[in-house]
Each structure stands twice: as C-alpha cells, then as structure tokens.
Amino acid sequence: MAATGDGLIAASERQMTRSAHRLDPPRVSGSRSGSGETHLRRILARYFSYYHRARTHLSLDKDAPDIRPVELPEAGGIMELPEVGGLHHPYVRQAA
C-alpha cells in the first residue's frame, strides 16, 4: 500500500513540476531557498483539493470523495471551470 502512495506522490510531483512554469511566474528575490518547495506545496494543495472535490473515481461509481449534489438540467447551462492552473476542467451547471 505504501508503494502505491509513493507512486501517486511521485507522479503528482512530476506532473506539477512540468506544469509549474505555466502557473506562476518566476520570483526575483535575494533569497531563493525554499521557494521551490513552497511553490510545489501550493500546487499540490490545489491538485489534491481538486482531486477530492471534483475528480471522479471509478471505485466510487464515478463520484468524488467529497459528496456532490446532482445538478439537474433545469439548473442552467454547463460551464467549464479551470482548476490547478488550467490543467483540469470540471463542469458545473450555472443559471443563465
């Protein structure tokens, strides 16, 4: 089980590191120690928030870990929401 968790963290770090340059411009400062780690933590926090709130999971019958209400067609049109700097796009209904 630990190997699976380690694999998820490693894959997440690779994905976030590859896309990090698109999310935030590089900082110019005298002290650079810790800025990369802080940035990575911020990106991972965004991803895991998205992962639990919006991403569907087959083991949960295509639902997210955080329970979501069913959005009926009467609620409005479908709208795309960029998440994690535009890497993912969950869809929600919004009244016109």
JSON list of C-alpha atoms in Angstrom, two decimals:
[
{"chain": "A", "resi": 1, "resn": "MET", "atom": "CA", "xyz": [0.00, 0.00, 0.00]},
{"chain": "A", "resi": 2, "resn": "ALA", "atom": "CA", "xyz": [2.86, 2.39, 0.75]},
{"chain": "A", "resi": 3, "resn": "ALA", "atom": "CA", "xyz": [4.29, 1.81, -2.70]},
{"chain": "A", "resi": 4, "resn": "THR", "atom": "CA", "xyz": [1.02, 2.95, -4.28]},
{"chain": "A", "resi": 5, "resn": "GLY", "atom": "CA", "xyz": [1.00, 6.11, -2.18]},
{"chain": "A", "resi": 6, "resn": "ASP", "atom": "CA", "xyz": [4.64, 6.78, -3.01]},
{"chain": "A", "resi": 7, "resn": "GLY", "atom": "CA", "xyz": [3.86, 6.31, -6.69]},
{"chain": "A", "resi": 8, "resn": "LEU", "atom": "CA", "xyz": [0.96, 8.79, -6.50]},
{"chain": "A", "resi": 9, "resn": "ILE", "atom": "CA", "xyz": [3.14, 11.39, -4.81]},
{"chain": "A", "resi": 10, "resn": "ALA", "atom": "CA", "xyz": [5.98, 10.87, -7.31]},
{"chain": "A", "resi": 11, "resn": "ALA", "atom": "CA", "xyz": [3.58, 11.08, -10.29]},
{"chain": "A", "resi": 12, "resn": "SER", "atom": "CA", "xyz": [1.93, 14.19, -8.82]},
{"chain": "A", "resi": 13, "resn": "GLU", "atom": "CA", "xyz": [5.29, 15.85, -8.25]},
{"chain": "A", "resi": 14, "resn": "ARG", "atom": "CA", "xyz": [6.37, 15.09, -11.83]},
{"chain": "A", "resi": 15, "resn": "GLN", "atom": "CA", "xyz": [3.13, 16.44, -13.29]},
{"chain": "A", "resi": 16, "resn": "MET", "atom": "CA", "xyz": [3.16, 19.54, -11.13]},
{"chain": "A", "resi": 17, "resn": "THR", "atom": "CA", "xyz": [6.84, 20.24, -11.74]},
{"chain": "A", "resi": 18, "resn": "ARG", "atom": "CA", "xyz": [6.34, 20.00, -15.52]},
{"chain": "A", "resi": 19, "resn": "SER", "atom": "CA", "xyz": [3.44, 22.46, -15.42]},
{"chain": "A", "resi": 20, "resn": "ALA", "atom": "CA", "xyz": [4.75, 24.75, -12.68]},
{"chain": "A", "resi": 21, "resn": "HIS", "atom": "CA", "xyz": [6.24, 27.22, -15.14]},
{"chain": "A", "resi": 22, "resn": "ARG", "atom": "CA", "xyz": [2.75, 27.92, -16.54]},
{"chain": "A", "resi": 23, "resn": "LEU", "atom": "CA", "xyz": [1.11, 28.59, -13.17]},
{"chain": "A", "resi": 24, "resn": "ASP", "atom": "CA", "xyz": [3.21, 31.27, -11.55]},
{"chain": "A", "resi": 25, "resn": "PRO", "atom": "CA", "xyz": [5.93, 33.49, -12.99]},
{"chain": "A", "resi": 26, "resn": "PRO", "atom": "CA", "xyz": [9.38, 33.01, -11.50]},
{"chain": "A", "resi": 27, "resn": "ARG", "atom": "CA", "xyz": [10.13, 35.13, -8.47]},
{"chain": "A", "resi": 28, "resn": "VAL", "atom": "CA", "xyz": [13.05, 37.50, -8.38]},
{"chain": "A", "resi": 29, "resn": "SER", "atom": "CA", "xyz": [14.44, 37.86, -4.89]},
{"chain": "A", "resi": 30, "resn": "GLY", "atom": "CA", "xyz": [17.68, 37.71, -2.99]},
{"chain": "A", "resi": 31, "resn": "SER", "atom": "CA", "xyz": [16.70, 34.57, -1.08]},
{"chain": "A", "resi": 32, "resn": "ARG", "atom": "CA", "xyz": [15.79, 31.55, -3.23]},
{"chain": "A", "resi": 33, "resn": "SER", "atom": "CA", "xyz": [15.96, 28.88, -0.53]},
{"chain": "A", "resi": 34, "resn": "GLY", "atom": "CA", "xyz": [12.65, 27.14, 0.00]},
{"chain": "A", "resi": 35, "resn": "SER", "atom": "CA", "xyz": [10.78, 28.99, -2.77]},
{"chain": "A", "resi": 36, "resn": "GLY", "atom": "CA", "xyz": [10.64, 25.87, -4.98]},
{"chain": "A", "resi": 37, "resn": "GLU", "atom": "CA", "xyz": [9.34, 23.73, -2.15]},
{"chain": "A", "resi": 38, "resn": "THR", "atom": "CA", "xyz": [6.74, 26.36, -1.19]},
{"chain": "A", "resi": 39, "resn": "HIS", "atom": "CA", "xyz": [5.61, 26.59, -4.79]},
{"chain": "A", "resi": 40, "resn": "LEU", "atom": "CA", "xyz": [5.36, 22.80, -5.15]},
{"chain": "A", "resi": 41, "resn": "ARG", "atom": "CA", "xyz": [3.37, 22.55, -1.92]},
{"chain": "A", "resi": 42, "resn": "ARG", "atom": "CA", "xyz": [0.93, 25.22, -3.14]},
{"chain": "A", "resi": 43, "resn": "ILE", "atom": "CA", "xyz": [0.44, 23.42, -6.46]},
{"chain": "A", "resi": 44, "resn": "LEU", "atom": "CA", "xyz": [-0.01, 20.03, -4.78]},
{"chain": "A", "resi": 45, "resn": "ALA", "atom": "CA", "xyz": [-2.54, 21.53, -2.35]},
{"chain": "A", "resi": 46, "resn": "ARG", "atom": "CA", "xyz": [-4.55, 22.84, -5.33]},
{"chain": "A", "resi": 47, "resn": "TYR", "atom": "CA", "xyz": [-4.37, 19.48, -7.06]},
{"chain": "A", "resi": 48, "resn": "PHE", "atom": "CA", "xyz": [-5.41, 17.43, -4.03]},
{"chain": "A", "resi": 49, "resn": "SER", "atom": "CA", "xyz": [-8.27, 19.86, -3.33]},
{"chain": "A", "resi": 50, "resn": "TYR", "atom": "CA", "xyz": [-9.47, 19.32, -6.92]},
{"chain": "A", "resi": 51, "resn": "TYR", "atom": "CA", "xyz": [-8.84, 15.56, -6.65]},
{"chain": "A", "resi": 52, "resn": "HIS", "atom": "CA", "xyz": [-11.12, 15.15, -3.62]},
{"chain": "A", "resi": 53, "resn": "ARG", "atom": "CA", "xyz": [-13.75, 17.74, -4.58]},
{"chain": "A", "resi": 54, "resn": "ALA", "atom": "CA", "xyz": [-14.29, 17.26, -8.31]},
{"chain": "A", "resi": 55, "resn": "ARG", "atom": "CA", "xyz": [-12.41, 14.34, -9.88]},
{"chain": "A", "resi": 56, "resn": "THR", "atom": "CA", "xyz": [-14.49, 11.24, -10.45]},
{"chain": "A", "resi": 57, "resn": "HIS", "atom": "CA", "xyz": [-13.33, 7.87, -9.13]},
{"chain": "A", "resi": 58, "resn": "LEU", "atom": "CA", "xyz": [-14.40, 4.56, -10.65]},
{"chain": "A", "resi": 59, "resn": "SER", "atom": "CA", "xyz": [-14.30, 2.87, -7.24]},
{"chain": "A", "resi": 60, "resn": "LEU", "atom": "CA", "xyz": [-16.92, 5.39, -6.04]},
{"chain": "A", "resi": 61, "resn": "ASP", "atom": "CA", "xyz": [-19.26, 4.77, -9.00]},
{"chain": "A", "resi": 62, "resn": "LYS", "atom": "CA", "xyz": [-17.88, 7.83, -10.80]},
{"chain": "A", "resi": 63, "resn": "ASP", "atom": "CA", "xyz": [-18.43, 10.15, -7.84]},
{"chain": "A", "resi": 64, "resn": "ALA", "atom": "CA", "xyz": [-15.87, 12.26, -5.99]},
{"chain": "A", "resi": 65, "resn": "PRO", "atom": "CA", "xyz": [-14.68, 11.52, -2.43]},
{"chain": "A", "resi": 66, "resn": "ASP", "atom": "CA", "xyz": [-16.41, 14.72, -1.26]},
{"chain": "A", "resi": 67, "resn": "ILE", "atom": "CA", "xyz": [-20.13, 14.18, -1.87]},
{"chain": "A", "resi": 68, "resn": "ARG", "atom": "CA", "xyz": [-21.61, 16.45, -4.55]},
{"chain": "A", "resi": 69, "resn": "PRO", "atom": "CA", "xyz": [-25.26, 17.20, -5.20]},
{"chain": "A", "resi": 70, "resn": "VAL", "atom": "CA", "xyz": [-26.76, 16.08, -8.51]},
{"chain": "A", "resi": 71, "resn": "GLU", "atom": "CA", "xyz": [-27.14, 19.05, -10.84]},
{"chain": "A", "resi": 72, "resn": "LEU", "atom": "CA", "xyz": [-30.34, 18.77, -12.87]},
{"chain": "A", "resi": 73, "resn": "PRO", "atom": "CA", "xyz": [-30.66, 20.27, -16.37]},
{"chain": "A", "resi": 74, "resn": "GLU", "atom": "CA", "xyz": [-33.12, 22.86, -15.02]},
{"chain": "A", "resi": 75, "resn": "ALA", "atom": "CA", "xyz": [-30.23, 24.39, -13.02]},
{"chain": "A", "resi": 76, "resn": "GLY", "atom": "CA", "xyz": [-28.86, 26.01, -16.17]},
{"chain": "A", "resi": 77, "resn": "GLY", "atom": "CA", "xyz": [-26.20, 25.60, -18.82]},
{"chain": "A", "resi": 78, "resn": "ILE", "atom": "CA", "xyz": [-22.93, 23.77, -18.39]},
{"chain": "A", "resi": 79, "resn": "MET", "atom": "CA", "xyz": [-19.91, 25.87, -17.51]},
{"chain": "A", "resi": 80, "resn": "GLU", "atom": "CA", "xyz": [-16.24, 24.82, -17.52]},
{"chain": "A", "resi": 81, "resn": "LEU", "atom": "CA", "xyz": [-14.11, 25.81, -14.50]},
{"chain": "A", "resi": 82, "resn": "PRO", "atom": "CA", "xyz": [-10.32, 25.78, -14.88]},
{"chain": "A", "resi": 83, "resn": "GLU", "atom": "CA", "xyz": [-8.62, 24.14, -11.88]},
{"chain": "A", "resi": 84, "resn": "VAL", "atom": "CA", "xyz": [-4.97, 23.72, -10.93]},
{"chain": "A", "resi": 85, "resn": "GLY", "atom": "CA", "xyz": [-3.82, 26.46, -13.28]},
{"chain": "A", "resi": 86, "resn": "GLY", "atom": "CA", "xyz": [-5.94, 25.15, -16.15]},
{"chain": "A", "resi": 87, "resn": "LEU", "atom": "CA", "xyz": [-4.63, 21.56, -16.06]},
{"chain": "A", "resi": 88, "resn": "HIS", "atom": "CA", "xyz": [-8.08, 20.19, -15.23]},
{"chain": "A", "resi": 89, "resn": "HIS", "atom": "CA", "xyz": [-11.59, 21.43, -16.03]},
{"chain": "A", "resi": 90, "resn": "PRO", "atom": "CA", "xyz": [-14.58, 20.23, -14.00]},
{"chain": "A", "resi": 91, "resn": "TYR", "atom": "CA", "xyz": [-18.00, 21.18, -15.33]},
{"chain": "A", "resi": 92, "resn": "VAL", "atom": "CA", "xyz": [-20.89, 22.65, -13.34]},
{"chain": "A", "resi": 93, "resn": "ARG", "atom": "CA", "xyz": [-24.33, 23.96, -14.16]},
{"chain": "A", "resi": 94, "resn": "GLN", "atom": "CA", "xyz": [-24.94, 27.67, -13.82]},
{"chain": "A", "resi": 95, "resn": "ALA", "atom": "CA", "xyz": [-28.18, 29.60, -14.27]},
{"chain": "A", "resi": 96, "resn": "ALA", "atom": "CA", "xyz": [-28.22, 31.77, -17.38]}
]
